[in-house]
Amino acid sequence: MSVDFRKLKSFVKIVDTGSVSRAAAILRTAQPALSQQIASLEAHFKHKLLIRSNVGITPTEAGLILYRHAQLMLKQIDQAQIDINQATASIAGRVSIGLATYSTSSSLSLPLLREMRIKHPQIVVHINDSFGQILSELIMTGKMDMALIYASEPIKGTTLQPLFKEEMFLVSPPGENLPGAAGEALALSALAEMPLLLPSKNHLLRRLIDDALARARATPTVVSEIESVPALSAAVLDGLGSTILPASVVTAIPSFAGAQVRPLTRPVIDATVSLCVSDHLPLSEPALAAKAVLLEIVGHMTATEHPGIRPV
């Protein structure tokens, strides 16, 4: 029995899809052939790798270990092919970068794409700011190269590099009657009766907001949970409620134009944005190039005046 990249690719695709039939359709391979490849892998490693049930296929503990290594090896062989093809050209390949939604990092996408286009035109940049998956998990499994996320505590399987802290501001409809003068900081206790539009409870930003409101002894009136920036800005400007976001996000997104932005205090809500990479999967040459550009952009941002942004 032997292990080759074709068997590993089939194994990874079965784990990703949770089904031999779906993997066979994607790989354009007969199901019996895929099953034979998995049997060959299990015979080689002398461990059961997959658990089959009525609800699909999941990896065993041994299967998870092989999945992580297979992701690395397949990624390296893909990059090796790119390096061979582009041996006499500039850096080429693909890099995937996650940017935390509702964070200042999401407003970095355009500067990042612009600089990568100028400095590394042969690198294809894939940007992900979706709520659908947890970015750190994509980093751990090798499906994404790096991400800017809200995180200050260690996350298993990753290395975090804190980059900056961002302060959260109240963002309200243009005609909303708010306490105090325009631009004046509001105590969190003033939000107790205010209708709020917030992300769901599985988002770190929501947990930070809830914790801060609890410390201020203010019970929030959450009228909607919205996990879409366009939908959130439309709801705020339509007068459906206020939200809490970094000021730089509001100023960078045209759809928030006209909204009132007020600092919050007692206590201030702030979050650490960190660069997240795998602690066991090395970055490819295109990923290293993109990381350097990203850190350069962040360094320039923290060195200049940006509302609510400060270095860690």
Coordinates of C-alpha atoms in Angstrom, one line a residue:
M1 CA 0.0 0.0 0.0
S2 CA 1.2 3.5 -0.7
V3 CA 0.2 7.1 0.0
D4 CA 0.0 9.5 -2.9
F5 CA -1.4 13.0 -3.3
R6 CA -4.4 11.7 -5.2
K7 CA -5.5 9.6 -2.2
L8 CA -4.9 12.5 0.2
K9 CA -6.9 14.9 -2.1
S10 CA -9.8 12.5 -2.1
F11 CA -9.6 12.0 1.7
V12 CA -9.6 15.8 2.2
K13 CA -12.6 16.3 -0.2
I14 CA -14.6 13.6 1.6
V15 CA -14.0 15.3 5.0
D16 CA -14.9 18.7 3.6
T17 CA -18.1 17.5 2.0
G18 CA -19.0 14.9 4.6
S19 CA -20.0 12.5 1.9
V20 CA -18.4 10.1 -0.5
S21 CA -21.0 10.7 -3.2
R22 CA -20.6 14.5 -3.1
A23 CA -16.8 14.2 -3.1
A24 CA -17.0 11.7 -6.0
A25 CA -19.2 14.2 -8.0
I26 CA -16.7 17.1 -7.4
L27 CA -13.6 15.0 -8.2
R28 CA -15.4 13.3 -11.1
T29 CA -14.4 9.9 -9.7
A30 CA -16.5 6.8 -9.1
Q31 CA -17.6 6.2 -5.5
P32 CA -16.1 2.7 -5.3
A33 CA -12.7 4.1 -6.4
L34 CA -12.9 6.7 -3.6
S35 CA -13.8 4.1 -1.0
Q36 CA -10.9 2.0 -2.2
Q37 CA -8.5 4.9 -1.8
I38 CA -9.8 5.5 1.8
A39 CA -9.4 1.8 2.6
S40 CA -5.8 2.0 1.2
L41 CA -5.0 5.0 3.5
E42 CA -6.5 3.2 6.5
A43 CA -4.5 0.1 5.8
H44 CA -1.3 2.2 5.4
F45 CA -1.8 4.2 8.7
K46 CA -3.3 1.2 10.5
H47 CA -6.1 3.4 11.9
K48 CA -9.7 4.0 11.1
L49 CA -9.9 7.4 9.5
L50 CA -13.6 8.0 8.9
I51 CA -16.8 7.3 10.7
R52 CA -19.8 6.6 8.5
S53 CA -23.3 7.3 9.8
N54 CA -26.8 8.1 8.6
V55 CA -26.0 11.8 8.8
G56 CA -22.8 11.7 6.9
I57 CA -19.1 11.1 7.3
T58 CA -16.9 12.6 10.0
P59 CA -13.2 12.0 10.7
T60 CA -11.9 10.1 13.7
E61 CA -9.2 11.5 15.9
A62 CA -6.6 9.9 13.6
G63 CA -8.5 11.2 10.6
L64 CA -8.3 14.8 12.0
I65 CA -4.6 14.5 12.4
L66 CA -4.2 13.2 8.8
Y67 CA -6.5 15.9 7.5
R68 CA -4.3 18.7 9.0
H69 CA -1.2 17.1 7.5
A70 CA -2.8 16.5 4.2
Q71 CA -4.0 20.1 4.0
L72 CA -0.4 21.2 4.4
M73 CA 1.1 18.8 1.9
L74 CA -1.5 19.5 -0.8
K75 CA -1.1 23.2 -0.3
Q76 CA 2.7 22.8 -0.6
I77 CA 2.4 20.7 -3.8
D78 CA 0.1 23.3 -5.3
Q79 CA 2.5 26.1 -4.5
A80 CA 5.4 24.0 -5.8
Q81 CA 3.6 23.7 -9.2
I82 CA 3.0 27.5 -9.2
D83 CA 6.7 28.2 -8.3
I84 CA 7.9 25.9 -11.1
N85 CA 5.6 27.5 -13.6
Q86 CA 6.6 31.0 -12.5
A87 CA 10.3 30.3 -11.9
T88 CA 11.5 33.2 -14.1
A89 CA 8.6 35.5 -13.2
S90 CA 7.7 37.6 -10.2
I91 CA 5.9 36.1 -7.2
A92 CA 2.7 34.5 -8.3
G93 CA 0.1 32.4 -6.6
R94 CA -2.9 32.8 -4.4
V95 CA -3.4 34.1 -0.9
S96 CA -6.6 34.1 1.2
I97 CA -7.1 36.7 3.9
G98 CA -10.0 37.0 6.4
L99 CA -11.1 40.4 7.7
A100 CA -13.3 40.5 10.8
T101 CA -16.7 41.9 9.9
Y102 CA -17.8 45.0 11.8
S103 CA -14.1 45.7 12.4
T104 CA -11.8 48.5 11.1
S105 CA -9.9 45.6 9.4
S106 CA -12.8 45.2 7.0
S107 CA -12.1 48.7 5.7
L108 CA -8.5 47.7 4.9
S109 CA -9.7 45.5 2.0
L110 CA -9.5 48.2 -0.6
P111 CA -6.0 49.5 0.4
L112 CA -4.8 45.9 0.6
L113 CA -6.1 45.0 -2.9
R114 CA -4.7 48.2 -4.3
E115 CA -1.2 47.7 -2.9
M116 CA -1.2 44.1 -3.9
R117 CA -2.1 45.0 -7.4
I118 CA 0.7 47.5 -7.6
K119 CA 3.4 45.4 -5.8
H120 CA 2.4 41.8 -6.7
P121 CA 0.1 41.8 -9.7
Q122 CA 0.5 38.1 -10.3
I123 CA -0.8 37.1 -6.8
V124 CA -4.6 36.5 -6.7
V125 CA -6.0 37.8 -3.4
H126 CA -9.0 36.2 -1.9
I127 CA -10.8 38.3 0.7
N128 CA -13.3 36.8 3.2
D129 CA -15.3 38.8 5.6
S130 CA -18.2 36.4 5.9
F131 CA -20.1 35.7 9.1
G132 CA -20.8 32.1 7.9
Q133 CA -17.6 30.6 9.3
I134 CA -15.2 31.3 12.1
L135 CA -12.0 32.8 10.6
S136 CA -9.6 31.3 13.2
E137 CA -11.0 27.8 12.3
L138 CA -10.3 28.4 8.7
I139 CA -6.7 29.3 9.6
M140 CA -6.3 26.2 11.8
T141 CA -7.4 23.9 9.0
G142 CA -5.3 25.6 6.3
K143 CA -8.2 26.8 4.3
M144 CA -7.2 30.4 4.8
D145 CA -3.7 31.8 5.1
M146 CA -4.2 34.7 7.6
A147 CA -6.9 36.8 9.1
L148 CA -7.4 40.0 11.1
I149 CA -9.7 39.1 13.9
Y150 CA -11.0 40.4 17.2
A151 CA -8.8 38.4 19.6
S152 CA -6.5 39.1 22.6
E153 CA -6.5 35.6 24.2
P154 CA -4.6 32.6 22.7
I155 CA -6.5 30.5 20.3
K156 CA -5.4 26.8 19.9
G157 CA -3.8 26.1 16.6
T158 CA -3.0 29.7 15.8
T159 CA -0.4 32.4 16.5
L160 CA -1.8 35.9 17.3
Q161 CA 0.0 39.2 16.7
P162 CA -1.9 42.0 18.3
L163 CA -1.9 45.0 16.0
F164 CA -4.2 47.7 17.4
K165 CA -7.1 48.5 19.6
E166 CA -10.3 50.1 18.3
E167 CA -12.9 51.9 20.4
M168 CA -16.6 51.4 19.8
F169 CA -19.0 54.3 19.1
L170 CA -22.7 54.7 19.1
V171 CA -24.1 55.1 15.6
S172 CA -27.6 56.5 15.5
P173 CA -30.2 57.6 12.9
P174 CA -29.7 61.2 11.7
G175 CA -32.8 62.5 13.5
E176 CA -32.4 60.6 16.7
N177 CA -32.8 62.7 19.9
L178 CA -29.8 61.8 21.9
P179 CA -28.8 63.2 25.3
G180 CA -26.2 65.9 25.5
A181 CA -24.6 68.0 22.7
A182 CA -23.7 66.7 19.3
G183 CA -20.4 64.8 19.4
E184 CA -20.4 64.6 23.2
A185 CA -19.6 61.2 24.8
L186 CA -22.5 59.2 26.1
A187 CA -22.4 57.1 29.2
L188 CA -23.4 53.5 28.5
S189 CA -26.2 53.7 31.0
A190 CA -27.9 56.1 28.5
L191 CA -28.4 53.1 26.2
A192 CA -30.7 51.2 28.6
E193 CA -34.0 52.2 26.8
M194 CA -32.5 52.7 23.4
P195 CA -33.5 50.3 20.5
L196 CA -30.3 48.6 19.4
L197 CA -29.3 46.7 16.2
L198 CA -26.5 44.4 17.1
P199 CA -24.7 41.3 15.7
S200 CA -25.7 37.9 17.2
K201 CA -24.4 36.6 20.4
N202 CA -21.8 34.3 18.7
H203 CA -19.9 37.4 17.5
L204 CA -17.1 38.7 19.8
L205 CA -18.2 42.3 19.3
R206 CA -21.6 41.4 20.7
R207 CA -20.1 39.7 23.8
L208 CA -17.9 42.8 24.4
I209 CA -21.0 45.1 24.1
D210 CA -23.1 42.9 26.4
D211 CA -20.3 42.7 29.0
A212 CA -19.8 46.5 29.0
L213 CA -23.5 47.2 29.3
A214 CA -23.7 44.7 32.2
R215 CA -20.9 46.6 34.0
A216 CA -22.8 49.8 33.4
R217 CA -25.9 48.1 34.8
A218 CA -27.8 48.8 31.6
T219 CA -30.1 46.2 30.1
P220 CA -30.0 46.6 26.3
T221 CA -33.2 46.6 24.2
V222 CA -32.0 44.6 21.2
V223 CA -34.7 44.9 18.5
S224 CA -32.8 43.1 15.7
E225 CA -29.6 41.0 15.3
I226 CA -28.1 41.9 11.9
E227 CA -25.0 40.3 10.4
S228 CA -24.8 42.3 7.2
V229 CA -23.1 45.7 7.0
P230 CA -25.4 46.9 4.1
A231 CA -28.5 45.8 6.0
L232 CA -27.3 47.4 9.2
S233 CA -26.6 50.8 7.6
A234 CA -29.9 50.8 5.9
A235 CA -31.7 49.9 9.1
V236 CA -29.9 52.7 11.1
L237 CA -30.6 55.3 8.5
D238 CA -34.3 54.2 8.3
G239 CA -34.6 55.0 12.0
L240 CA -35.1 51.4 13.2
G241 CA -32.5 51.8 15.9
S242 CA -28.9 52.5 16.8
T243 CA -25.8 50.3 16.6
I244 CA -22.3 50.1 18.1
L245 CA -19.3 50.1 15.8
P246 CA -15.8 51.4 15.4
A247 CA -16.0 55.0 14.2
S248 CA -13.5 54.2 11.4
V249 CA -15.9 51.6 9.9
V250 CA -18.7 54.1 9.8
T251 CA -16.6 56.8 8.1
A252 CA -15.2 54.3 5.6
I253 CA -18.6 52.9 4.5
P254 CA -20.6 55.4 2.4
S255 CA -23.9 53.8 3.2
F256 CA -23.6 55.2 6.8
A257 CA -23.4 58.8 5.5
G258 CA -25.5 61.1 7.7
A259 CA -25.6 58.9 10.8
Q260 CA -24.8 60.4 14.1
V261 CA -21.6 59.0 15.7
R262 CA -21.0 59.5 19.4
P263 CA -18.2 58.2 21.7
L264 CA -19.2 55.9 24.5
T265 CA -17.8 56.0 28.1
R266 CA -18.2 54.6 31.6
P267 CA -16.9 52.1 30.5
V268 CA -15.3 52.6 27.1
I269 CA -15.8 49.5 24.8
D270 CA -12.6 48.6 23.0
A271 CA -11.4 45.5 21.2
T272 CA -7.9 44.2 20.2
V273 CA -7.5 43.3 16.5
S274 CA -4.8 40.7 15.9
L275 CA -3.2 39.1 12.9
C276 CA -4.0 35.4 13.1
V277 CA -1.9 32.7 11.3
S278 CA -1.5 29.0 11.8
D279 CA 1.0 27.8 14.3
H280 CA 1.8 24.7 12.3
L281 CA 1.3 25.5 8.7
P282 CA 4.1 27.7 7.1
L283 CA 3.1 30.6 5.0
S284 CA 3.7 30.4 1.2
E285 CA 5.7 32.9 -0.6
P286 CA 2.6 34.8 -1.9
A287 CA 1.2 34.7 1.7
L288 CA 4.4 36.2 3.1
A289 CA 4.3 38.9 0.5
A290 CA 0.7 39.7 1.4
K291 CA 1.4 39.7 5.1
A292 CA 4.2 42.3 4.6
V293 CA 1.9 44.5 2.6
L294 CA -0.9 44.1 5.2
L295 CA 1.4 45.0 8.1
E296 CA 2.7 48.0 6.2
I297 CA -0.9 49.3 5.7
V298 CA -1.8 48.7 9.4
G299 CA 1.5 50.4 10.5
H300 CA 0.6 53.5 8.4
M301 CA -3.0 53.5 9.8
T302 CA -1.9 53.4 13.4
A303 CA 0.7 56.1 12.9
T304 CA -1.8 58.5 11.5
E305 CA -5.0 60.0 12.9
H306 CA -7.9 57.6 12.9
P307 CA -10.8 58.0 15.2
G308 CA -10.9 55.4 18.0
I309 CA -7.7 53.6 16.8
R310 CA -4.6 53.2 18.9
P311 CA -1.5 50.9 18.8
V312 CA -1.4 48.1 21.4

